[in-house]
PDB file of C-alpha atoms in Angstrom:
ATOM      1  CA  MET S   1     -47.579  -5.553  43.346  1.00 39.00           C
ATOM      2  CA  SER S   2     -49.087  -5.135  39.923  1.00 44.00           C
ATOM      3  CA  ALA S   3     -49.493  -7.946  37.426  1.00 44.00           C
ATOM      4  CA  VAL S   4     -47.411  -5.982  34.906  1.00 35.00           C
ATOM      5  CA  TRP S   5     -44.484  -5.773  37.311  1.00 38.00           C
ATOM      6  CA  LEU S   6     -44.692  -9.485  38.099  1.00 37.00           C
ATOM      7  CA  ALA S   7     -44.706 -10.277  34.376  1.00 40.00           C
ATOM      8  CA  LEU S   8     -41.647  -8.111  33.735  1.00 33.00           C
ATOM      9  CA  THR S   9     -39.642  -9.561  36.612  1.00 39.00           C
ATOM     10  CA  ALA S  10     -40.343 -13.045  35.316  1.00 40.00           C
ATOM     11  CA  LEU S  11     -38.643 -12.267  31.988  1.00 36.00           C
ATOM     12  CA  PRO S  12     -34.915 -12.917  31.557  1.00 38.00           C
ATOM     13  CA  LEU S  13     -32.718  -9.825  31.675  1.00 30.00           C
ATOM     14  CA  THR S  14     -31.695 -10.247  28.031  1.00 30.00           C
ATOM     15  CA  ALA S  15     -35.302  -9.855  26.980  1.00 33.00           C
ATOM     16  CA  LEU S  16     -35.464  -6.420  28.606  1.00 27.00           C
ATOM     17  CA  LEU S  17     -32.202  -5.003  27.215  1.00 29.00           C
ATOM     18  CA  PRO S  18     -32.053  -4.042  23.545  1.00 31.00           C
ATOM     19  CA  CYS S  19     -29.436  -5.982  21.622  1.00 28.00           C
ATOM     20  CA  PRO S  20     -26.656  -3.807  20.190  1.00 30.00           C
ATOM     21  CA  VAL S  21     -26.619  -3.517  16.407  1.00 35.00           C
ATOM     22  CA  ALA S  22     -23.214  -4.569  15.071  1.00 41.00           C
ATOM     23  CA  HIS S  23     -21.442  -1.898  13.032  1.00 52.00           C
ATOM     24  CA  ALA S  24     -24.471   0.344  13.011  1.00 58.00           C
ATOM     25  CA  ASP S  25     -22.274   3.368  12.435  1.00 90.00           C
ATOM     26  CA  ASP S  26     -20.183   1.975   9.558  1.00 95.00           C
ATOM     27  CA  GLY S  27     -19.978   3.973   6.370  1.00 95.00           C
ATOM     28  CA  LEU S  28     -21.527   2.324   3.357  1.00 96.00           C
ATOM     29  CA  ASN S  29     -19.417   0.774   0.646  1.00 97.00           C
ATOM     30  CA  ALA S  30     -19.557   2.928  -2.464  1.00 96.00           C
ATOM     31  CA  LEU S  31     -21.593   0.546  -4.606  1.00 96.00           C
ATOM     32  CA  ASP S  32     -23.983  -0.225  -1.775  1.00 96.00           C
ATOM     33  CA  ALA S  33     -24.710   3.472  -1.451  1.00 94.00           C
ATOM     34  CA  ASP S  34     -25.048   3.980  -5.216  1.00 96.00           C
ATOM     35  CA  PRO S  35     -25.138   0.806  -7.331  1.00 96.00           C
ATOM     36  CA  SER S  36     -25.300   2.908 -10.500  1.00 97.00           C
ATOM     37  CA  CYS S  37     -21.932   4.620  -9.886  1.00 97.00           C
ATOM     38  CA  THR S  38     -19.336   3.756 -12.526  1.00 96.00           C
ATOM     39  CA  TYR S  39     -16.418   6.149 -11.872  1.00 96.00           C
ATOM     40  CA  LEU S  40     -14.630   7.567  -8.804  1.00 97.00           C
ATOM     41  CA  CYS S  41     -17.127   6.147  -6.331  1.00 98.00           C
ATOM     42  CA  ASP S  42     -16.211   7.168  -2.778  1.00 98.00           C
ATOM     43  CA  GLY S  43     -16.858   5.032   0.273  1.00 97.00           C
ATOM     44  CA  GLY S  44     -19.069   6.506   2.972  1.00 97.00           C
ATOM     45  CA  ASP S  45     -17.677   8.017   6.168  1.00 97.00           C
ATOM     46  CA  ALA S  46     -18.537   6.374   9.480  1.00 96.00           C
ATOM     47  CA  THR S  47     -20.451   8.233  12.181  1.00 92.00           C
ATOM     48  CA  GLY S  48     -20.767   8.065  15.939  1.00 87.00           C
ATOM     49  CA  TRP S  49     -18.405   6.532  18.458  1.00 90.00           C
ATOM     50  CA  GLN S  50     -17.243   3.437  16.578  1.00 92.00           C
ATOM     51  CA  GLY S  51     -17.505   2.595  12.912  1.00 95.00           C
ATOM     52  CA  ASN S  52     -15.426   1.661   9.874  1.00 97.00           C
ATOM     53  CA  GLY S  53     -15.252   3.650   6.686  1.00 97.00           C
ATOM     54  CA  GLY S  54     -16.827   2.172   3.570  1.00 97.00           C
ATOM     55  CA  ASP S  55     -14.737   0.883   0.675  1.00 98.00           C
ATOM     56  CA  GLY S  56     -14.413   2.955  -2.471  1.00 98.00           C
ATOM     57  CA  ALA S  57     -14.856   1.635  -5.998  1.00 98.00           C
ATOM     58  CA  TYR S  58     -13.500   2.432  -9.468  1.00 98.00           C
ATOM     59  CA  GLY S  59     -10.743   4.724  -8.187  1.00 98.00           C
ATOM     60  CA  GLY S  60     -12.826   6.379  -5.463  1.00 98.00           C
ATOM     61  CA  ARG S  61     -11.410   7.002  -2.004  1.00 98.00           C
ATOM     62  CA  GLY S  62     -12.184   4.888   1.043  1.00 98.00           C
ATOM     63  CA  GLY S  63     -14.414   6.387   3.698  1.00 97.00           C
ATOM     64  CA  ASN S  64     -13.053   7.763   6.962  1.00 97.00           C
ATOM     65  CA  ALA S  65     -13.645   5.934  10.246  1.00 97.00           C
ATOM     66  CA  ALA S  66     -15.390   7.385  13.302  1.00 95.00           C
ATOM     67  CA  LEU S  67     -13.609   8.012  16.637  1.00 94.00           C
ATOM     68  CA  PHE S  68     -12.655   4.321  16.628  1.00 96.00           C
ATOM     69  CA  GLY S  69     -12.544   2.099  13.564  1.00 96.00           C
ATOM     70  CA  ASP S  70     -10.656   1.320  10.384  1.00 97.00           C
ATOM     71  CA  GLY S  71     -10.586   3.463   7.277  1.00 97.00           C
ATOM     72  CA  GLY S  72     -12.126   2.063   4.112  1.00 97.00           C
ATOM     73  CA  ARG S  73     -10.033   0.680   1.284  1.00 98.00           C
ATOM     74  CA  GLY S  74      -9.609   2.808  -1.803  1.00 98.00           C
ATOM     75  CA  GLY S  75     -11.285   1.487  -4.920  1.00 98.00           C
ATOM     76  CA  ASP S  76      -9.235  -0.294  -7.572  1.00 98.00           C
ATOM     77  CA  GLY S  77      -8.833   1.783 -10.692  1.00 98.00           C
ATOM     78  CA  LEU S  78     -10.470   1.147 -14.023  1.00 98.00           C
ATOM     79  CA  PRO S  79      -8.086   0.264 -16.890  1.00 98.00           C
ATOM     80  CA  GLY S  80      -5.191   2.723 -16.720  1.00 97.00           C
ATOM     81  CA  GLN S  81      -6.774   4.640 -13.825  1.00 98.00           C
ATOM     82  CA  ARG S  82      -5.152   5.459 -10.486  1.00 98.00           C
ATOM     83  CA  GLY S  83      -6.372   3.533  -7.463  1.00 98.00           C
ATOM     84  CA  GLY S  84      -8.262   5.460  -4.808  1.00 98.00           C
ATOM     85  CA  ASP S  85      -6.665   6.559  -1.543  1.00 97.00           C
ATOM     86  CA  GLY S  86      -7.539   4.733   1.657  1.00 97.00           C
ATOM     87  CA  GLY S  87      -9.742   6.360   4.265  1.00 96.00           C
ATOM     88  CA  ALA S  88      -8.421   7.721   7.554  1.00 95.00           C
ATOM     89  CA  GLY S  89      -8.435   5.453  10.590  1.00 95.00           C
ATOM     90  CA  GLY S  90     -10.442   6.405  13.670  1.00 94.00           C
ATOM     91  CA  PHE S  91      -9.429   9.700  15.245  1.00 94.00           C
ATOM     92  CA  LEU S  92      -8.548   7.996  18.537  1.00 95.00           C
ATOM     93  CA  GLY S  93      -7.786   4.463  17.323  1.00 95.00           C
ATOM     94  CA  GLY S  94      -7.941   2.353  14.186  1.00 96.00           C
ATOM     95  CA  ASN S  95      -6.010   1.388  11.082  1.00 96.00           C
ATOM     96  CA  GLY S  96      -5.741   3.567   8.036  1.00 95.00           C
ATOM     97  CA  GLY S  97      -7.341   2.221   4.885  1.00 96.00           C
ATOM     98  CA  ASP S  98      -5.230   0.626   2.159  1.00 97.00           C
ATOM     99  CA  GLY S  99      -4.871   2.331  -1.180  1.00 97.00           C
ATOM    100  CA  GLY S 100      -6.611   0.755  -4.153  1.00 98.00           C
ATOM    101  CA  ASN S 101      -4.629  -0.905  -6.930  1.00 98.00           C
ATOM    102  CA  GLY S 102      -4.061   0.919 -10.168  1.00 98.00           C
ATOM    103  CA  GLY S 103      -5.958  -0.418 -13.149  1.00 98.00           C
ATOM    104  CA  ASP S 104      -4.230  -2.661 -15.680  1.00 98.00           C
ATOM    105  CA  ALA S 105      -3.970  -1.353 -19.233  1.00 98.00           C
ATOM    106  CA  VAL S 106      -3.915  -3.206 -22.558  1.00 98.00           C
ATOM    107  CA  GLY S 107      -3.493  -1.553 -25.956  1.00 97.00           C
ATOM    108  CA  PRO S 108      -1.181   0.666 -27.991  1.00 97.00           C
ATOM    109  CA  GLY S 109       1.005   2.772 -25.685  1.00 97.00           C
ATOM    110  CA  ALA S 110      -0.543   1.168 -22.585  1.00 98.00           C
ATOM    111  CA  HIS S 111       0.055   2.848 -19.206  1.00 98.00           C
ATOM    112  CA  GLY S 112      -1.027   1.122 -15.997  1.00 98.00           C
ATOM    113  CA  GLY S 113      -2.613   3.230 -13.293  1.00 98.00           C
ATOM    114  CA  ASP S 114      -0.699   4.200 -10.162  1.00 98.00           C
ATOM    115  CA  GLY S 115      -1.609   2.676  -6.813  1.00 98.00           C
ATOM    116  CA  GLY S 116      -3.504   4.749  -4.260  1.00 97.00           C
ATOM    117  CA  THR S 117      -2.016   5.999  -0.994  1.00 96.00           C
ATOM    118  CA  GLY S 118      -2.572   4.259   2.335  1.00 96.00           C
ATOM    119  CA  ASN S 119      -3.984   6.592   4.985  1.00 95.00           C
ATOM    120  CA  HIS S 120      -3.017   7.262   8.595  1.00 93.00           C
ATOM    121  CA  GLY S 121      -4.187   5.424  11.709  1.00 93.00           C
ATOM    122  CA  GLY S 122      -5.495   6.776  14.995  1.00 94.00           C
ATOM    123  CA  LEU S 123      -4.008   9.151  17.501  1.00 93.00           C
ATOM    124  CA  PHE S 124      -3.269   6.415  20.047  1.00 96.00           C
ATOM    125  CA  SER S 125      -3.401   3.147  18.086  1.00 94.00           C
ATOM    126  CA  GLY S 126      -3.582   1.823  14.545  1.00 95.00           C
ATOM    127  CA  ASN S 127      -1.316   1.260  11.565  1.00 95.00           C
ATOM    128  CA  LEU S 128      -0.855   3.121   8.329  1.00 95.00           C
ATOM    129  CA  GLY S 129      -2.650   1.641   5.346  1.00 95.00           C
ATOM    130  CA  ARG S 130      -0.622  -0.088   2.637  1.00 97.00           C
ATOM    131  CA  GLY S 131      -0.103   1.603  -0.686  1.00 97.00           C
ATOM    132  CA  GLY S 132      -1.904   0.026  -3.626  1.00 98.00           C
ATOM    133  CA  ASP S 133      -0.034  -1.850  -6.349  1.00 98.00           C
ATOM    134  CA  GLY S 134       0.559  -0.203  -9.685  1.00 98.00           C
ATOM    135  CA  GLY S 135      -1.355  -1.546 -12.656  1.00 98.00           C
ATOM    136  CA  ASP S 136       0.287  -3.753 -15.282  1.00 98.00           C
ATOM    137  CA  ALA S 137       0.626  -2.643 -18.900  1.00 98.00           C
ATOM    138  CA  TYR S 138       0.634  -4.678 -22.117  1.00 98.00           C
ATOM    139  CA  ALA S 139       1.270  -2.895 -25.401  1.00 98.00           C
ATOM    140  CA  PRO S 140       1.185  -4.752 -28.733  1.00 97.00           C
ATOM    141  CA  VAL S 141       2.246  -1.486 -30.384  1.00 96.00           C
ATOM    142  CA  GLY S 142       4.195   1.391 -28.847  1.00 97.00           C
ATOM    143  CA  ASP S 143       5.685   1.651 -25.369  1.00 98.00           C
ATOM    144  CA  ALA S 144       4.292   0.025 -22.236  1.00 98.00           C
ATOM    145  CA  ARG S 145       4.530   1.648 -18.789  1.00 98.00           C
ATOM    146  CA  GLY S 146       3.580  -0.028 -15.544  1.00 98.00           C
ATOM    147  CA  GLY S 147       1.958   2.100 -12.875  1.00 98.00           C
ATOM    148  CA  ASP S 148       3.881   3.161  -9.773  1.00 98.00           C
ATOM    149  CA  GLY S 149       3.064   1.581  -6.439  1.00 98.00           C
ATOM    150  CA  GLY S 150       1.310   3.791  -3.912  1.00 96.00           C
ATOM    151  CA  ASP S 151       2.945   5.090  -0.739  1.00 96.00           C
ATOM    152  CA  SER S 152       2.027   4.099   2.786  1.00 95.00           C
ATOM    153  CA  GLY S 153       1.251   7.569   4.070  1.00 83.00           C
ATOM    154  CA  THR S 154       2.911  10.829   3.075  1.00 69.00           C
ATOM    155  CA  ASP S 155       4.498  13.695   4.992  1.00 62.00           C
ATOM    156  CA  GLY S 156       1.045  14.582   6.257  1.00 64.00           C
ATOM    157  CA  TRP S 157      -0.069  10.974   6.768  1.00 71.00           C
ATOM    158  CA  ARG S 158       2.114   9.031   9.204  1.00 78.00           C
ATOM    159  CA  VAL S 159       2.061   7.268  12.560  1.00 88.00           C
ATOM    160  CA  ALA S 160       1.226   9.836  15.252  1.00 88.00           C
ATOM    161  CA  ASP S 161       3.755  10.751  17.925  1.00 89.00           C
ATOM    162  CA  THR S 162       1.278   9.589  20.591  1.00 92.00           C
ATOM    163  CA  ASN S 163       0.788   6.189  18.928  1.00 93.00           C
ATOM    164  CA  LEU S 164       3.363   3.901  20.571  1.00 92.00           C
ATOM    165  CA  THR S 165       2.438   0.690  18.733  1.00 92.00           C
ATOM    166  CA  GLY S 166       1.457   1.808  15.239  1.00 90.00           C
ATOM    167  CA  ASP S 167       3.385   0.439  12.263  1.00 90.00           C
ATOM    168  CA  ALA S 168       3.769   1.625   8.707  1.00 92.00           C
ATOM    169  CA  GLY S 169       1.809  -0.314   6.105  1.00 92.00           C
ATOM    170  CA  GLY S 170       4.286  -0.908   3.286  1.00 94.00           C
ATOM    171  CA  GLY S 171       4.625   0.509  -0.200  1.00 96.00           C
ATOM    172  CA  GLY S 172       2.735  -0.923  -3.140  1.00 96.00           C
ATOM    173  CA  ASP S 173       4.579  -2.861  -5.828  1.00 97.00           C
ATOM    174  CA  GLY S 174       5.204  -1.278  -9.192  1.00 98.00           C
ATOM    175  CA  GLY S 175       3.273  -2.633 -12.147  1.00 98.00           C
ATOM    176  CA  SER S 176       4.885  -4.811 -14.776  1.00 98.00           C
ATOM    177  CA  ALA S 177       5.232  -3.725 -18.391  1.00 98.00           C
ATOM    178  CA  THR S 178       5.306  -5.836 -21.562  1.00 98.00           C
ATOM    179  CA  ALA S 179       5.893  -4.313 -25.008  1.00 98.00           C
ATOM    180  CA  LEU S 180       5.861  -6.396 -28.174  1.00 97.00           C
ATOM    181  CA  ALA S 181       7.266  -3.722 -30.493  1.00 95.00           C
ATOM    182  CA  GLY S 182       8.267  -0.704 -28.362  1.00 97.00           C
ATOM    183  CA  ASP S 183      10.066  -0.091 -25.087  1.00 98.00           C
ATOM    184  CA  ALA S 184       8.877  -1.325 -21.692  1.00 98.00           C
ATOM    185  CA  PHE S 185       9.111   0.555 -18.388  1.00 98.00           C
ATOM    186  CA  GLY S 186       8.253  -1.131 -15.108  1.00 98.00           C
ATOM    187  CA  GLY S 187       6.589   0.951 -12.396  1.00 98.00           C
ATOM    188  CA  ALA S 188       8.470   2.085  -9.298  1.00 98.00           C
ATOM    189  CA  GLY S 189       7.697   0.651  -5.882  1.00 97.00           C
ATOM    190  CA  GLY S 190       5.984   2.870  -3.304  1.00 96.00           C
ATOM    191  CA  TYR S 191       7.385   4.236  -0.056  1.00 95.00           C
ATOM    192  CA  GLY S 192       7.105   1.930   2.966  1.00 94.00           C
ATOM    193  CA  GLY S 193       5.711   4.626   5.241  1.00 92.00           C
ATOM    194  CA  HIS S 194       6.714   6.865   8.139  1.00 89.00           C
ATOM    195  CA  GLY S 195       6.814   4.878  11.360  1.00 89.00           C
ATOM    196  CA  LYS S 196       7.542   6.415  14.744  1.00 89.00           C
ATOM    197  CA  TRP S 197       8.120   4.229  17.818  1.00 91.00           C
ATOM    198  CA  SER S 198       7.431   0.748  16.477  1.00 89.00           C
ATOM    199  CA  ALA S 199       8.162  -0.294  12.891  1.00 88.00           C
ATOM    200  CA  GLY S 200       8.542   1.078   9.406  1.00 89.00           C
ATOM    201  CA  ALA S 201       7.662  -1.196   6.507  1.00 92.00           C
ATOM    202  CA  PRO S 202       9.388  -2.337   3.310  1.00 94.00           C
ATOM    203  CA  GLY S 203       9.283  -0.305   0.166  1.00 94.00           C
ATOM    204  CA  GLY S 204       7.378  -1.828  -2.716  1.00 94.00           C
ATOM    205  CA  ALA S 205       9.182  -3.927  -5.310  1.00 97.00           C
ATOM    206  CA  GLY S 206       9.881  -2.386  -8.699  1.00 97.00           C
ATOM    207  CA  GLY S 207       7.883  -3.697 -11.631  1.00 97.00           C
ATOM    208  CA  THR S 208       9.351  -6.066 -14.186  1.00 98.00           C
ATOM    209  CA  ALA S 209       9.849  -5.005 -17.802  1.00 98.00           C
ATOM    210  CA  VAL S 210       9.848  -7.203 -20.921  1.00 98.00           C
ATOM    211  CA  ALA S 211      10.423  -5.849 -24.429  1.00 97.00           C
ATOM    212  CA  ASP S 212      10.474  -8.299 -27.324  1.00 96.00           C
ATOM    213  CA  HIS S 213      12.073  -5.895 -29.833  1.00 95.00           C
ATOM    214  CA  GLY S 214      12.875  -2.721 -27.881  1.00 96.00           C
ATOM    215  CA  ASN S 215      14.564  -1.757 -24.635  1.00 98.00           C
ATOM    216  CA  ALA S 216      13.338  -2.794 -21.185  1.00 98.00           C
ATOM    217  CA  THR S 217      13.799  -0.668 -18.061  1.00 98.00           C
ATOM    218  CA  ALA S 218      12.556  -2.199 -14.830  1.00 98.00           C
ATOM    219  CA  GLY S 219      11.114  -0.168 -11.972  1.00 98.00           C
ATOM    220  CA  ALA S 220      13.108   0.985  -8.966  1.00 98.00           C
ATOM    221  CA  GLY S 221      12.372  -0.435  -5.534  1.00 97.00           C
ATOM    222  CA  GLY S 222      10.627   1.879  -3.104  1.00 96.00           C
ATOM    223  CA  PRO S 223      12.352   3.361  -0.046  1.00 96.00           C
ATOM    224  CA  GLY S 224      11.884   1.547   3.254  1.00 94.00           C
ATOM    225  CA  GLY S 225       9.925   3.266   5.981  1.00 92.00           C
ATOM    226  CA  GLY S 226      11.868   5.169   8.621  1.00 91.00           C
ATOM    227  CA  VAL S 227      11.326   5.414  12.372  1.00 92.00           C
ATOM    228  CA  PHE S 228      12.485   7.596  15.235  1.00 90.00           C
ATOM    229  CA  PHE S 229      13.011   4.583  17.497  1.00 90.00           C
ATOM    230  CA  GLY S 230      12.036   1.090  16.464  1.00 88.00           C
ATOM    231  CA  GLU S 231      12.487  -1.194  13.477  1.00 91.00           C
ATOM    232  CA  PRO S 232      12.889   0.567  10.132  1.00 92.00           C
ATOM    233  CA  GLY S 233      11.780  -1.122   6.931  1.00 93.00           C
ATOM    234  CA  PRO S 234      14.127  -2.402   4.215  1.00 94.00           C
ATOM    235  CA  GLY S 235      14.196  -0.929   0.756  1.00 96.00           C
ATOM    236  CA  GLY S 236      12.256  -2.613  -1.996  1.00 96.00           C
ATOM    237  CA  ALA S 237      13.946  -4.782  -4.604  1.00 97.00           C
ATOM    238  CA  GLY S 238      14.417  -3.419  -8.106  1.00 97.00           C
ATOM    239  CA  GLY S 239      12.471  -5.118 -10.861  1.00 98.00           C
ATOM    240  CA  SER S 240      13.979  -7.480 -13.410  1.00 98.00           C
ATOM    241  CA  ALA S 241      14.325  -6.584 -17.099  1.00 98.00           C
ATOM    242  CA  THR S 242      14.335  -8.763 -20.210  1.00 97.00           C
ATOM    243  CA  ALA S 243      15.118  -7.502 -23.722  1.00 97.00           C
ATOM    244  CA  PRO S 244      16.269 -10.190 -26.199  1.00 96.00           C
ATOM    245  CA  ASN S 245      17.007  -7.595 -28.900  1.00 95.00           C
ATOM    246  CA  GLY S 246      17.767  -4.439 -26.917  1.00 96.00           C
ATOM    247  CA  VAL S 247      19.120  -3.004 -23.688  1.00 97.00           C
ATOM    248  CA  ALA S 248      17.771  -4.576 -20.500  1.00 97.00           C
ATOM    249  CA  THR S 249      18.208  -2.370 -17.421  1.00 97.00           C
ATOM    250  CA  GLY S 250      17.400  -3.854 -14.028  1.00 97.00           C
ATOM    251  CA  GLY S 251      15.706  -1.650 -11.479  1.00 98.00           C
ATOM    252  CA  VAL S 252      17.676   0.096  -8.753  1.00 97.00           C
ATOM    253  CA  GLY S 253      17.068  -1.202  -5.237  1.00 97.00           C
ATOM    254  CA  GLY S 254      15.318   1.142  -2.831  1.00 97.00           C
ATOM    255  CA  PRO S 255      17.187   2.689   0.105  1.00 96.00           C
ATOM    256  CA  GLY S 256      16.650   1.233   3.547  1.00 95.00           C
ATOM    257  CA  GLY S 257      14.658   3.122   6.140  1.00 94.00           C
ATOM    258  CA  VAL S 258      16.261   5.565   8.553  1.00 93.00           C
ATOM    259  CA  ASP S 259      16.361   4.903  12.317  1.00 92.00           C
ATOM    260  CA  VAL S 260      17.125   8.087  14.223  1.00 91.00           C
ATOM    261  CA  ILE S 261      17.877   6.183  17.455  1.00 90.00           C
ATOM    262  CA  GLY S 262      19.217   2.789  16.410  1.00 88.00           C
ATOM    263  CA  SER S 263      20.462   0.974  13.335  1.00 89.00           C
ATOM    264  CA  GLY S 264      19.265   1.642   9.814  1.00 90.00           C
ATOM    265  CA  ALA S 265      17.529  -0.966   7.662  1.00 93.00           C
ATOM    266  CA  PRO S 266      19.141  -2.768   4.723  1.00 94.00           C
ATOM    267  CA  GLY S 267      18.847  -1.384   1.248  1.00 94.00           C
ATOM    268  CA  GLY S 268      16.974  -3.174  -1.492  1.00 95.00           C
ATOM    269  CA  ASP S 269      18.497  -5.538  -4.021  1.00 96.00           C
ATOM    270  CA  GLY S 270      19.097  -4.461  -7.589  1.00 96.00           C
ATOM    271  CA  GLY S 271      17.067  -6.043 -10.352  1.00 97.00           C
ATOM    272  CA  ASP S 272      18.317  -8.759 -12.685  1.00 97.00           C
ATOM    273  CA  ALA S 273      18.846  -8.135 -16.387  1.00 97.00           C
ATOM    274  CA  SER S 274      18.681 -10.536 -19.320  1.00 96.00           C
ATOM    275  CA  GLY S 275      19.052  -9.909 -23.042  1.00 94.00           C
ATOM    276  CA  ALA S 276      21.337  -8.721 -25.798  1.00 94.00           C
ATOM    277  CA  HIS S 277      22.733  -5.877 -23.682  1.00 95.00           C
ATOM    278  CA  PRO S 278      22.069  -6.566 -19.989  1.00 96.00           C
ATOM    279  CA  ASP S 279      22.656  -3.896 -17.361  1.00 97.00           C
ATOM    280  CA  PRO S 280      21.715  -5.186 -13.888  1.00 96.00           C
ATOM    281  CA  GLY S 281      20.310  -2.832 -11.291  1.00 96.00           C
ATOM    282  CA  GLU S 282      22.407  -1.186  -8.618  1.00 96.00           C
ATOM    283  CA  PRO S 283      21.687  -2.127  -5.005  1.00 96.00           C
ATOM    284  CA  GLY S 284      19.956   0.314  -2.724  1.00 95.00           C
ATOM    285  CA  PRO S 285      21.968   1.908   0.104  1.00 95.00           C
ATOM    286  CA  GLY S 286      21.337   0.941   3.696  1.00 94.00           C
ATOM    287  CA  GLY S 287      19.338   3.351   5.798  1.00 92.00           C
ATOM    288  CA  ARG S 288      21.134   5.663   8.187  1.00 92.00           C
ATOM    289  CA  GLY S 289      21.159   4.942  11.907  1.00 90.00           C
ATOM    290  CA  LEU S 290      22.697   6.639  14.921  1.00 87.00           C
ATOM    291  CA  PHE S 291      24.470   3.456  16.004  1.00 88.00           C
ATOM    292  CA  ALA S 292      25.004   1.672  12.691  1.00 89.00           C
ATOM    293  CA  PRO S 293      23.953   2.068   9.058  1.00 89.00           C
ATOM    294  CA  GLY S 294      22.033  -0.696   7.382  1.00 90.00           C
ATOM    295  CA  PRO S 295      23.895  -2.894   4.883  1.00 92.00           C
ATOM    296  CA  VAL S 296      23.815  -2.184   1.192  1.00 93.00           C
ATOM    297  CA  GLY S 297      21.621  -4.491  -0.871  1.00 91.00           C
ATOM    298  CA  ASP S 298      22.919  -7.002  -3.377  1.00 92.00           C
ATOM    299  CA  PRO S 299      23.502  -6.014  -7.012  1.00 93.00           C
ATOM    300  CA  GLY S 300      21.385  -7.548  -9.722  1.00 93.00           C
ATOM    301  CA  LEU S 301      22.552 -10.496 -11.803  1.00 93.00           C
ATOM    302  CA  ILE S 302      23.162 -10.708 -15.524  1.00 93.00           C
ATOM    303  CA  ASP S 303      21.003 -13.364 -17.144  1.00 79.00           C
ATOM    304  CA  PRO S 304      20.220 -15.278 -13.936  1.00 61.00           C
ATOM    305  CA  PHE S 305      18.931 -18.261 -15.899  1.00 54.00           C
ATOM    306  CA  ALA S 306      22.312 -18.773 -17.565  1.00 48.00           C
ATOM    307  CA  VAL S 307      24.101 -18.387 -14.203  1.00 43.00           C
ATOM    308  CA  ALA S 308      21.838 -21.018 -12.648  1.00 38.00           C
ATOM    309  CA  GLU S 309      22.578 -23.491 -15.467  1.00 37.00           C
ATOM    310  CA  THR S 310      26.396 -23.181 -15.143  1.00 32.00           C
ATOM    311  CA  SER S 311      26.673 -23.084 -11.357  1.00 33.00           C
TER     312      SER S 311
END
């Protein structure tokens, strides 16, 4: 027996086997791949058998996962810019990436960016990504508009029929809006996402609206995610509105998610209203179900602070 063989057999087994490199196939985060990128920087796609997508930056999309792995998160938007969409989860298994948040905006006629869309999960496992939140808006002059929350998936991005445990991710919340001289409009909440066999998710809440001298219209709540058989998501609550010198309109509650085989989810609550001419938001309807519809949400209140003081 050779001396080389004797030396090798004397070594522990771990010294002979190469150690696996953790996440060797992950996609790079956008700014790791290109530190000089300043706009719409996409995350890198994963490669090989298992790997996560890289995160985007400055409104860029998240990278897609490999056969197994999670999609990268979309990059948050620059001021007033839309957030990037999340990357796709692994083809066979993995969660979809969350959408990036819309960028906040400050200045005359400010408009917050919309949230990015959450992407789909894998064929056999994984959840939808959550939609990003809409950006807030602050306008010292002119109107202010909050960005809309992103959806959790779309008609083309949903939980697969073969994925028995995947859930929707939830809609992003609408951005708030504050206007010192003009009107304020809160952003709408995003859609909770298409479930299938397990669970839908709540719609995003509508953004609040505050107008010191104009009218304030809060954002509507997003629709709850529907399912074929499972637990649908409730509708998002409408945003609250405050307008001391104008009309304050609370946001409408989002409709509850549909359950094809079961009971629908509750609708979202209407938003509160406070000011010279308050108009609270209407409640969202309950989602439809084969066995029972979901309950309707509660209507918004007029000047909830005054109600609390007298009750």
